[in-house]
Coordinates of C-alpha atoms in Angstrom, one line a residue:
Chain G
X322 CA -15.1 12.0 -17.1
X323 CA -13.0 9.3 -18.6
X324 CA -13.9 8.6 -22.2
X325 CA -13.2 4.9 -22.6
X326 CA -14.8 4.7 -26.0
X327 CA -12.3 7.2 -27.3
X328 CA -9.5 5.0 -25.9
X329 CA -10.7 1.7 -27.4
X330 CA -11.0 3.2 -30.9
X331 CA -10.5 1.4 -34.1
X332 CA -6.8 2.3 -34.6
X333 CA -5.9 0.9 -31.1
X334 CA -8.0 -2.3 -31.6
X335 CA -6.4 -2.7 -35.0
X336 CA -2.8 -2.4 -33.7
X337 CA -3.7 -4.9 -30.9
X338 CA -5.1 -7.4 -33.4
X339 CA -2.4 -6.9 -36.0
X340 CA 0.7 -5.5 -34.2
X341 CA 3.3 -4.0 -36.5
X342 CA 7.0 -4.9 -36.0
X343 CA 6.0 -7.8 -33.7
X344 CA 8.7 -10.4 -33.4
X345 CA 12.4 -10.9 -32.7
X346 CA 15.3 -9.0 -34.2
X347 CA 18.6 -10.7 -35.1
X348 CA 21.8 -8.9 -34.3
X349 CA 20.1 -6.1 -32.3
X350 CA 22.4 -3.5 -31.0
X351 CA 20.1 -2.5 -28.2
X352 CA 17.6 -4.5 -26.2
X353 CA 15.5 -4.2 -23.0
X354 CA 12.7 -6.0 -21.2
X355 CA 9.8 -4.1 -19.7
X356 CA 7.6 -5.5 -16.9
X357 CA 4.5 -4.3 -15.1
X358 CA 4.3 -6.6 -12.1
X359 CA 0.9 -5.4 -11.1
X360 CA -0.9 -6.7 -14.2
X361 CA 1.7 -9.1 -15.6
X362 CA 2.3 -7.0 -18.8
X363 CA 5.7 -8.0 -20.2
X364 CA 7.3 -6.8 -23.4
X365 CA 10.7 -6.8 -24.9
X366 CA 12.0 -4.2 -27.3
X367 CA 15.0 -4.8 -29.6
X368 CA 16.5 -2.3 -32.1
X369 CA 19.5 -1.8 -34.2
X370 CA 21.0 1.6 -34.6
X371 CA 22.8 2.6 -37.8
X372 CA 25.0 5.4 -36.6
X373 CA 22.3 7.3 -34.6
X374 CA 19.4 6.2 -36.7
X375 CA 16.9 3.5 -35.7
X376 CA 17.3 1.2 -38.7
X377 CA 15.2 -1.8 -37.4
X378 CA 13.0 -2.3 -34.3
X379 CA 10.8 -5.0 -33.0
X380 CA 8.9 -5.9 -29.9
X381 CA 7.4 -9.0 -28.4
X382 CA 5.5 -9.9 -25.3
X383 CA 2.2 -10.6 -23.5
X384 CA 0.1 -7.6 -22.6
X385 CA -3.2 -5.9 -22.6
X386 CA -4.5 -4.2 -25.8
X387 CA -3.5 -0.7 -24.6
X388 CA 0.1 -1.8 -24.1
X389 CA 0.4 -3.8 -27.3
X390 CA -1.1 -1.1 -29.4
X391 CA 1.1 1.4 -27.8
X392 CA 4.2 -0.7 -28.6
X393 CA 3.1 -1.3 -32.1
X394 CA 2.5 2.3 -32.8
X395 CA 5.7 3.3 -31.1
X396 CA 7.8 1.0 -33.2
X397 CA 6.1 2.4 -36.3
X398 CA 6.6 6.0 -35.2
X399 CA 10.3 5.8 -34.2
X400 CA 11.6 3.5 -37.1
X401 CA 13.9 5.6 -39.3
X402 CA 14.1 8.4 -36.7
X403 CA 17.3 9.3 -34.9
X404 CA 17.8 8.3 -31.3
X405 CA 17.6 11.9 -30.2
X406 CA 14.2 12.4 -32.0
X407 CA 12.9 9.2 -30.5
X408 CA 14.0 10.4 -27.0
X409 CA 12.0 13.6 -27.6
X410 CA 9.0 11.5 -28.6
X411 CA 9.3 9.3 -25.5
X412 CA 9.2 12.4 -23.3
X413 CA 6.2 13.8 -25.1
X414 CA 4.3 10.5 -24.9
X415 CA 5.0 10.1 -21.2
X416 CA 3.8 13.7 -20.7
X417 CA 0.7 13.1 -22.8
X418 CA -0.2 9.8 -20.9
X419 CA 0.1 11.6 -17.6
X420 CA -2.0 14.6 -18.8
X421 CA 0.9 17.1 -18.8
X422 CA 1.3 17.7 -22.6
X423 CA -0.5 20.5 -24.4
X424 CA -1.7 18.7 -27.5
X425 CA -2.5 22.0 -29.1
X426 CA 1.0 23.3 -28.7
X427 CA 4.1 22.2 -30.8
X428 CA 4.7 18.5 -30.5
X429 CA 5.5 15.4 -32.5
X430 CA 2.7 13.2 -31.2
X431 CA 0.7 12.9 -34.4
X432 CA -1.4 9.7 -34.6
X433 CA -0.2 8.7 -31.1
X434 CA -2.8 11.2 -29.8
X435 CA -5.3 8.3 -29.8
X436 CA -3.7 7.5 -26.4
X437 CA -4.4 10.9 -24.9
X438 CA -7.5 9.5 -23.1
X439 CA -5.5 7.2 -21.0
X440 CA -4.5 10.0 -18.7
X441 CA -8.1 9.8 -17.4
X442 CA -7.6 6.2 -16.4
X443 CA -4.8 6.2 -13.7
X444 CA -4.8 2.5 -13.5
X445 CA -4.1 2.1 -17.2
X446 CA -1.5 4.8 -17.7
X447 CA 1.2 2.3 -17.0
X448 CA -0.1 0.0 -19.7
X449 CA 0.4 2.7 -22.3
X450 CA 3.8 3.8 -21.2
X451 CA 5.5 0.5 -20.6
X452 CA 6.8 0.2 -24.3
X453 CA 8.2 3.7 -24.1
X454 CA 9.9 3.1 -20.8
X455 CA 11.3 -0.1 -22.4
X456 CA 12.6 1.8 -25.5
X457 CA 14.2 4.3 -23.2
X458 CA 15.9 1.5 -21.3
X459 CA 17.0 -0.1 -24.5
X460 CA 18.7 3.1 -25.6
X461 CA 20.5 3.3 -22.3
X462 CA 21.3 -0.5 -22.4
X463 CA 19.4 -1.0 -19.1
X464 CA 18.7 -4.8 -19.1
X465 CA 15.2 -4.5 -17.6
X466 CA 12.8 -1.9 -16.5
X467 CA 9.5 -1.8 -14.6
X468 CA 6.6 0.5 -14.1
X469 CA 7.0 0.3 -10.3
X470 CA 9.0 2.1 -7.7
X471 CA 11.1 5.0 -9.0
X472 CA 9.9 4.3 -12.5
X473 CA 6.3 4.8 -11.4
X474 CA 4.9 7.5 -13.7
X475 CA 2.5 8.6 -11.0
X476 CA 5.4 9.5 -8.8
X477 CA 8.5 10.2 -10.8
X478 CA 8.2 10.4 -14.6
X479 CA 11.4 9.9 -16.5
X480 CA 13.1 13.1 -17.4
X481 CA 11.0 16.2 -17.3
X482 CA 7.8 14.5 -18.5
Chain J
X442 CA -30.0 14.6 9.6
X443 CA -28.2 13.8 12.8
X444 CA -27.4 10.4 14.2
X445 CA -30.5 10.2 16.3
X446 CA -32.8 11.2 13.5
X447 CA -31.0 8.7 11.2
X448 CA -31.8 6.0 13.7
X449 CA -35.4 7.1 14.2
X450 CA -36.1 6.8 10.5
X451 CA -34.9 3.2 10.7
X452 CA -36.9 1.3 13.4
X453 CA -34.3 -1.3 14.0
X454 CA -30.5 -1.5 14.1
X455 CA -30.7 -4.6 12.1
X456 CA -32.1 -2.8 9.1
X457 CA -35.2 -3.3 7.1
X458 CA -33.8 -6.5 5.4
X459 CA -34.3 -8.7 8.4
X460 CA -37.8 -7.5 9.1
X461 CA -39.4 -10.3 7.1
X462 CA -38.7 -14.0 7.4
X463 CA -38.2 -14.8 3.7
X464 CA -35.1 -13.4 2.0
X465 CA -35.9 -10.4 -0.1
X466 CA -32.9 -9.2 -2.0
X467 CA -34.5 -5.9 -3.0
X468 CA -35.2 -5.0 0.7
X469 CA -31.6 -5.8 1.5
X470 CA -30.4 -3.6 -1.4
X471 CA -32.4 -0.7 0.1
X472 CA -30.1 -0.9 3.2
X473 CA -27.0 -0.1 1.1
X474 CA -27.0 3.5 0.0
X475 CA -24.0 3.1 -2.3
X476 CA -26.0 0.7 -4.5
X477 CA -28.0 3.8 -5.7
X478 CA -24.9 5.2 -7.4
X479 CA -24.5 5.5 -11.1
X480 CA -21.1 4.9 -12.7
X481 CA -20.5 6.2 -16.2
X482 CA -24.2 6.9 -16.3
X483 CA -25.2 3.3 -15.6
X484 CA -26.4 1.8 -12.3
X485 CA -23.5 0.5 -10.3
X486 CA -23.2 -3.3 -10.5
X487 CA -20.8 -4.0 -7.7
X488 CA -19.1 -7.4 -8.2
X489 CA -15.8 -6.8 -6.3
X490 CA -17.0 -8.0 -2.9
X491 CA -14.0 -10.3 -2.4
X492 CA -11.8 -7.2 -2.4
X493 CA -14.1 -5.2 -0.1
X494 CA -17.8 -5.2 0.7
X495 CA -20.2 -2.3 1.0
X496 CA -21.7 -1.0 4.2
X497 CA -25.4 -1.0 5.1
X498 CA -27.1 2.0 6.7
X499 CA -27.3 0.5 10.2
X500 CA -23.5 0.2 10.3
X501 CA -23.0 3.7 9.0
X502 CA -25.5 5.0 11.6
X503 CA -23.7 3.1 14.3
X504 CA -20.4 4.7 13.4
X505 CA -22.0 8.1 13.4
X506 CA -23.7 7.5 16.7
X507 CA -20.5 6.4 18.3
X508 CA -18.5 9.3 17.0
X509 CA -21.3 11.8 17.8
X510 CA -22.2 10.6 21.3
X511 CA -19.8 8.0 22.7
X512 CA -16.2 8.6 21.8
X513 CA -13.3 8.7 24.3
X514 CA -10.2 6.5 24.7
X515 CA -10.9 3.1 26.3
X516 CA -9.5 1.1 29.2
X517 CA -8.1 4.3 30.8
X518 CA -10.0 7.2 32.4
X519 CA -12.7 7.1 35.0
X520 CA -15.0 9.6 33.3
X521 CA -18.3 8.6 31.8
X522 CA -17.4 8.8 28.1
X523 CA -14.4 6.5 28.6
X524 CA -16.6 4.0 30.4
X525 CA -19.2 4.1 27.7
X526 CA -16.6 3.7 24.9
X527 CA -14.9 0.9 26.8
X528 CA -18.2 -0.9 27.3
X529 CA -19.2 -0.6 23.7
X530 CA -15.8 -1.8 22.5
X531 CA -15.9 -4.8 24.8
X532 CA -19.5 -5.4 23.7
X533 CA -18.3 -5.5 20.1
X534 CA -15.8 -8.2 21.1
X535 CA -18.5 -10.3 22.6
X536 CA -20.6 -9.9 19.4
X537 CA -17.6 -11.1 17.3
X538 CA -17.1 -14.0 19.8
X539 CA -20.7 -15.1 19.3
X540 CA -20.5 -14.6 15.5
X541 CA -17.7 -17.2 15.2
X542 CA -18.8 -19.2 18.3
X543 CA -15.5 -18.7 20.1
X544 CA -15.6 -20.3 23.6
X545 CA -14.3 -17.2 25.4
X546 CA -14.3 -13.5 24.6
X547 CA -10.6 -13.1 25.6
X548 CA -9.9 -15.4 22.6
X549 CA -11.0 -12.6 20.2
X550 CA -8.2 -10.1 19.5
X551 CA -8.8 -7.0 17.5
X552 CA -6.3 -6.5 14.8
X553 CA -6.1 -4.1 11.9
X554 CA -7.2 -6.9 9.5
X555 CA -6.4 -10.3 8.3
X556 CA -2.8 -9.4 7.3
X557 CA -2.1 -8.0 10.7
X558 CA -3.6 -11.0 12.4
X559 CA -1.5 -13.5 10.4
X560 CA 1.6 -11.3 11.2
X561 CA 0.7 -11.4 14.8
X562 CA 0.7 -15.2 14.8
X563 CA 4.0 -15.3 12.9
X564 CA 5.7 -13.0 15.4
X565 CA 3.9 -14.2 18.6
X566 CA 3.8 -17.9 17.9
X567 CA 6.1 -18.6 14.9
X568 CA 9.2 -16.7 16.2
X569 CA 8.9 -18.3 19.6
X570 CA 8.1 -21.9 18.7
X571 CA 9.3 -22.5 15.1
X572 CA 13.0 -23.3 14.7
X573 CA 15.6 -24.1 12.0
X574 CA 14.6 -27.2 10.1
X575 CA 11.0 -27.1 11.2
X576 CA 8.4 -27.1 8.5
X577 CA 5.3 -25.0 7.8
X578 CA 2.7 -26.3 5.4
X579 CA 0.9 -23.8 3.2
X580 CA -1.2 -24.2 0.0
X581 CA -0.9 -23.1 -3.6
X582 CA -4.2 -21.2 -3.1
X583 CA -2.9 -18.9 -0.3
X584 CA -3.2 -15.1 -0.5
X585 CA 0.2 -13.4 -0.4
X586 CA -0.7 -12.4 3.2
X587 CA -0.5 -16.0 4.3
X588 CA 2.7 -16.7 2.3
X589 CA 5.0 -13.7 2.8
X590 CA 5.0 -13.6 6.7
X591 CA 5.9 -17.3 6.8
X592 CA 8.7 -16.7 4.2
X593 CA 10.0 -13.9 6.4
X594 CA 10.0 -16.3 9.3
X595 CA 11.6 -19.1 7.3
X596 CA 14.4 -16.7 6.2
X597 CA 15.0 -15.6 9.8
X598 CA 14.9 -19.0 11.5
X599 CA 15.9 -21.5 8.7
X600 CA 12.5 -23.1 8.8
X601 CA 11.1 -24.7 5.6
X602 CA 7.9 -24.1 3.7
X603 CA 6.1 -27.0 2.1
X604 CA 3.2 -26.3 -0.4
X605 CA 0.0 -28.3 -0.9
X606 CA -0.7 -28.5 -4.7
X607 CA -4.1 -28.2 -6.3
X608 CA -5.9 -29.9 -9.2
X609 CA -7.2 -28.3 -12.4
X610 CA -10.5 -27.5 -10.7
X611 CA -8.7 -25.5 -8.0
X612 CA -9.2 -28.0 -5.2
X613 CA -6.5 -28.9 -2.7
X614 CA -5.0 -32.4 -3.2
X615 CA -5.6 -33.8 0.3
X616 CA -3.5 -36.9 -0.2
X617 CA -0.6 -34.7 -1.1
X618 CA -1.3 -32.6 2.0
X619 CA -1.3 -35.6 4.3
X620 CA 2.0 -36.8 2.7
X621 CA 3.7 -33.5 3.6
X622 CA 3.6 -34.3 7.3
X623 CA 6.6 -35.5 9.2
X624 CA 8.1 -35.0 12.6
X625 CA 9.4 -31.5 11.7
X626 CA 6.0 -30.2 10.7
X627 CA 5.0 -27.4 13.2
X628 CA 2.2 -25.4 11.6
X629 CA -0.3 -25.5 8.8
X630 CA -1.6 -22.2 7.2
X631 CA -4.6 -22.6 5.0
X632 CA -7.3 -20.3 3.7
X633 CA -10.9 -21.4 4.3
X634 CA -12.2 -20.0 1.0
X635 CA -9.9 -19.0 -1.9
X636 CA -10.1 -15.3 -2.8
X637 CA -8.9 -16.0 -6.4
X638 CA -11.0 -19.0 -7.3
X639 CA -13.7 -19.4 -4.7
X640 CA -12.8 -23.0 -3.7
X641 CA -14.0 -23.9 -0.2
X642 CA -11.3 -25.9 1.4
X643 CA -12.0 -28.9 3.6
X644 CA -10.4 -27.2 6.6
X645 CA -12.2 -29.2 9.3
X646 CA -10.8 -32.5 7.8
X647 CA -7.3 -30.9 7.4
X648 CA -7.3 -29.6 11.0
X649 CA -8.3 -33.0 12.4
X650 CA -5.4 -34.6 10.4
X651 CA -2.9 -32.0 11.6
X652 CA -4.0 -32.3 15.2
X653 CA -3.5 -36.1 15.0
X654 CA 0.1 -35.2 14.2
X655 CA 0.3 -32.6 17.0
X656 CA 0.5 -29.8 14.5
X657 CA -1.2 -26.4 15.0
X658 CA -3.4 -24.9 12.2
X659 CA -4.0 -21.2 11.3
X660 CA -7.1 -20.7 9.0
X661 CA -7.3 -17.5 7.0
X662 CA -11.0 -16.9 7.0
X663 CA -11.1 -13.5 5.2
X664 CA -13.2 -14.9 2.4
X665 CA -15.2 -17.4 4.4
X666 CA -16.7 -15.3 7.3
X667 CA -18.7 -13.0 5.0
X668 CA -20.3 -15.9 3.2
X669 CA -20.6 -19.0 5.4
X670 CA -21.6 -19.8 9.0
X671 CA -18.2 -20.2 10.7
X672 CA -17.9 -22.1 14.0
X673 CA -14.4 -22.1 15.3
X674 CA -15.2 -24.7 17.9
X675 CA -16.7 -27.1 15.3
X676 CA -13.6 -26.5 13.1
X677 CA -11.3 -26.9 16.1
X678 CA -8.8 -24.5 14.5
X679 CA -6.0 -23.1 16.6
X680 CA -6.1 -19.7 14.9
X681 CA -8.7 -18.1 12.7
X682 CA -8.3 -14.7 11.0
X683 CA -10.6 -12.3 9.2
X684 CA -11.2 -8.7 8.2
X685 CA -14.0 -6.3 9.0
X686 CA -14.2 -4.5 5.6
X687 CA -15.1 -7.7 3.7
X688 CA -17.9 -8.2 6.3
X689 CA -19.9 -5.0 5.7
X690 CA -17.8 -3.3 8.4
X691 CA -15.2 -0.6 8.3
X692 CA -11.6 -0.9 7.1
X693 CA -8.8 -0.9 9.6
X694 CA -10.4 -3.6 11.8
X695 CA -10.0 -7.4 11.8
X696 CA -10.0 -10.3 14.2
X697 CA -7.6 -12.9 15.3
X698 CA -9.3 -15.8 17.1
X699 CA -6.8 -18.0 19.0
X700 CA -7.2 -20.8 21.6
X701 CA -6.6 -19.2 25.0
X702 CA -3.9 -21.7 26.0
X703 CA -1.9 -20.9 22.9
X704 CA -2.4 -17.1 23.1
X705 CA -1.2 -17.2 26.7
X706 CA 2.0 -19.0 25.7
X707 CA 2.7 -16.5 22.8
X708 CA 5.0 -13.5 23.0
X709 CA 3.5 -10.1 22.3
X710 CA 3.8 -8.7 18.8
X711 CA 3.7 -5.0 19.4
X712 CA 4.8 -3.2 22.6
X713 CA 3.1 -0.2 24.1
X714 CA 0.3 1.1 26.1
X715 CA -2.7 -1.2 27.0
X716 CA -0.7 -4.4 26.6
X717 CA 1.1 -4.0 30.0
X718 CA 0.2 -4.4 33.6
X719 CA 3.1 -2.5 34.9
X720 CA 6.2 -0.9 33.4
X721 CA 9.5 0.0 35.0
X722 CA 12.9 0.2 33.4
X723 CA 13.9 -2.9 35.3
X724 CA 10.9 -5.1 34.4
X725 CA 7.6 -4.8 32.4
X726 CA 4.7 -7.2 33.2
X727 CA 2.5 -7.9 30.2
X728 CA -1.3 -7.7 30.4
X729 CA -3.5 -10.7 30.1
X730 CA -5.1 -11.8 26.8
X731 CA -6.6 -10.3 24.7
X732 CA -5.0 -7.0 25.8
X733 CA -1.5 -8.4 25.6
X734 CA -1.9 -8.3 21.8
X735 CA -3.7 -4.9 21.6
X736 CA -1.0 -2.4 22.1
X737 CA -1.9 1.3 21.7
X738 CA -5.3 2.9 21.2
X739 CA -7.3 0.5 18.9
X740 CA -9.6 1.5 16.1
X741 CA -12.5 1.8 18.6
X742 CA -15.1 3.1 16.2
X743 CA -14.2 0.5 13.6
X744 CA -14.5 -2.3 16.2
X745 CA -18.0 -1.1 17.2
X746 CA -19.0 -0.7 13.6
X747 CA -17.9 -4.3 13.0
X748 CA -20.0 -5.3 15.9
X749 CA -23.0 -3.6 14.2
X750 CA -22.1 -5.3 10.9
X751 CA -22.2 -8.8 12.4
X752 CA -25.5 -7.9 14.1
X753 CA -26.8 -7.0 10.7
X754 CA -25.6 -10.2 9.0
X755 CA -26.8 -12.4 11.9
X756 CA -30.3 -10.8 11.7
X757 CA -30.5 -11.9 8.1
X758 CA -28.8 -15.2 8.9
X759 CA -25.6 -16.6 7.4
X760 CA -27.3 -19.6 6.1
X761 CA -29.8 -17.5 4.3
X762 CA -26.9 -15.4 2.9
X763 CA -25.0 -18.5 1.8
X764 CA -28.1 -19.9 0.1
X765 CA -28.8 -16.7 -1.9
X766 CA -25.1 -16.5 -2.9
X767 CA -25.2 -20.1 -4.1
X768 CA -28.1 -19.2 -6.3
X769 CA -26.2 -16.3 -7.8
X770 CA -23.1 -18.5 -8.3
X771 CA -25.0 -21.3 -10.0
X772 CA -26.9 -18.9 -12.3
X773 CA -23.8 -17.0 -13.3
X774 CA -21.8 -20.2 -13.8
X775 CA -24.5 -21.7 -16.0
X776 CA -24.6 -18.5 -18.1
X777 CA -20.9 -18.1 -18.4
X778 CA -20.2 -21.8 -19.2
X779 CA -22.4 -21.4 -22.2
X780 CA -20.5 -18.4 -23.6
X781 CA -18.0 -19.2 -26.3
X782 CA -14.5 -17.8 -25.6
X783 CA -15.1 -17.5 -21.9
X784 CA -13.2 -19.7 -19.6
X785 CA -13.9 -20.0 -15.8
X786 CA -10.8 -20.6 -13.8
X787 CA -11.6 -22.5 -10.6
X788 CA -14.4 -25.1 -10.8
X789 CA -14.2 -26.7 -7.4
X790 CA -17.3 -28.8 -6.4
X791 CA -17.5 -26.8 -3.2
X792 CA -17.3 -23.2 -4.1
X793 CA -18.2 -19.7 -2.8
X794 CA -19.7 -17.1 -5.1
X795 CA -16.5 -16.0 -6.8
X796 CA -16.0 -16.5 -10.5
X797 CA -12.5 -15.9 -11.9
X798 CA -12.6 -15.9 -15.7
X799 CA -10.7 -15.1 -18.9
X800 CA -12.1 -13.9 -22.2
X801 CA -10.2 -15.3 -25.3
X802 CA -8.1 -12.7 -27.0
X803 CA -8.8 -10.0 -24.4
X804 CA -6.5 -9.1 -21.6
X805 CA -8.3 -9.0 -18.2
X806 CA -7.4 -5.3 -17.8
X807 CA -9.2 -4.5 -21.0
X808 CA -12.1 -6.5 -19.7
X809 CA -12.1 -4.6 -16.5
X810 CA -12.0 -1.2 -18.2
X811 CA -14.7 -2.0 -20.6
X812 CA -17.0 -3.5 -18.0
X813 CA -16.5 -0.3 -15.9
X814 CA -17.9 1.5 -18.9
X815 CA -21.1 -0.4 -18.2
X816 CA -21.1 0.5 -14.5
X817 CA -19.8 -3.0 -13.6
X818 CA -17.0 -3.2 -11.0
X819 CA -14.9 -6.4 -11.2
X820 CA -11.4 -7.0 -10.1
X821 CA -8.7 -7.7 -12.6
X822 CA -5.2 -8.9 -11.9
X823 CA -3.5 -11.6 -10.0
X824 CA -5.7 -11.2 -6.9
X825 CA -2.6 -11.2 -4.5
X826 CA -2.4 -14.9 -5.4
X827 CA 0.4 -15.2 -8.0
X828 CA 1.1 -18.9 -7.3
X829 CA -2.5 -19.6 -8.3
X830 CA -2.1 -17.6 -11.6
X831 CA 1.2 -19.5 -12.3
X832 CA -0.6 -22.8 -11.6
X833 CA -3.2 -22.0 -14.3
X834 CA -0.6 -20.4 -16.6
X835 CA -2.4 -17.1 -16.8
X836 CA -0.9 -13.7 -16.0
X837 CA -4.1 -12.4 -14.5
X838 CA -7.9 -13.0 -14.6
X839 CA -11.0 -11.0 -14.2
X840 CA -13.0 -11.8 -11.1
X841 CA -16.6 -11.3 -10.3
X842 CA -17.3 -11.8 -6.6
X843 CA -20.8 -11.7 -5.3
X844 CA -22.4 -10.7 -2.0
X845 CA -25.9 -11.3 -0.6
X846 CA -27.0 -7.9 -1.8
X847 CA -26.4 -8.8 -5.5
X848 CA -29.3 -9.9 -7.6
X849 CA -30.0 -11.9 -10.7
X850 CA -30.4 -8.8 -12.8
X851 CA -26.7 -7.9 -12.0
X852 CA -25.6 -11.4 -13.2
X853 CA -27.5 -10.6 -16.4
X854 CA -25.7 -7.2 -16.6
X855 CA -22.3 -9.0 -16.2
X856 CA -23.1 -11.5 -19.0
X857 CA -24.3 -8.7 -21.3
X858 CA -21.1 -6.7 -20.4
X859 CA -18.8 -9.6 -21.3
X860 CA -20.7 -9.9 -24.6
X861 CA -20.1 -6.3 -25.4
X862 CA -16.4 -6.7 -24.5
X863 CA -16.2 -9.6 -27.0
X864 CA -17.9 -7.4 -29.6
X865 CA -15.4 -4.6 -29.2
X866 CA -12.5 -7.1 -29.7
X867 CA -14.2 -9.2 -32.4

């Protein structure tokens, strides 16, 4: 049974209320827009790479608490990491959100495990993964992404997630 | 328990609810088995009736009886079962005819739902009679199902779409509506009751104005028929559409009412069996209405189930239903208006029991997930009415939509649920 209380726990509510790295970024080297047309969630992610390292990152947008907290914690988690490490984390997060990651096995999820419960709420999975899709799109300089059609996590997760 | 036993345990096909004169919501609730469910350990509070309503036992029993003892294909074979199924199917058509007071039974066409019915009018009437430069009037309130087919037609033919605006209460601006008419206006498409806001539109007045200008009117009645006494002759609408599953009936069935003279002039929408009189490779002769528009084997069980559903509703009485729902609406509105941080979107003077709302600082999807934790089912999102959301500058709302089987205790549960959402996000 879905454990909603576990999902809306303090850390998520806190990141929703006081999102980290929220705002715009001047001279960003990579940028993408993410959109979930079904619920109207809309966020943008901008970052600046120094060689292969994420030097600065910020996000902005209108979204539900799950999406906003996910974006806030994502930006905190990937800041200072290499692009390759961030891509690994993206795949692990997508796998976790769709219930395909063994949290007891080796992984880099850490505090992001607070989102594990979302896999029991099929209608909310997209909220949690939108920022991660958008970060992935930004790395690949895709101008915009969406949680629908071929990007729909319930049908075709990105990569091997 | 088999179908016959199921019926024996219930003395009347109209259910226990109609047995007494006065409306007793608890007796009505006893007719709906799904209301006994517990969700997340709490009693189900089902407030998503505008999306789909629940089914009472007499309708469930009727479906079972049809499938158990009466099923065969219709309008075809000479054997007994086919005759029984045909008679029951056509009997259901007559029940629907009486329910909306259509003059003739051939004016009632079974479709798969409201969307299908509107698409039928678009293809059958629109593609034949609406040309480049002609204008179609729609309203800001429309459901996507009464927007997109007309956009498809406009794209194909070069016709234009004009849109009636609304005020801050969610009411159509009738002066603006009347100003949209000109010699190129060919059709008005308007919903009777707004699914997103609950506004009851003055369709009778709008139809009279359109007819004075020689313009046909399609009324999308999906949200009206379950809650109001609808009389298509009194409205004088040219087309009226609705769905079975919002009317305590099954999914996959709906109705298009159309004036016979118009239906006869229209071209068929789908080709196939049942819609023809004769077929040769040189020439096919179409069947008469309503069969001209009912190609292929229809959802026979669903049509018969819908017939049982309107029997059930009629036995309670649509006026009784409307009165109870108005009590629910007034009580819920009064409670929610007093709640700090809660904003009701859609405050039309004439309103059905639909409350769209926002909670300050909380996204509707979070509201929906947290209310579900309390067993409360509401809809969150844009309600297939994105122009309405744009008008009120919100990406989405939460929507509580009531039916006659909801009670005051469920309104209290909703209010308490919203309070607990606010507490989580405090």
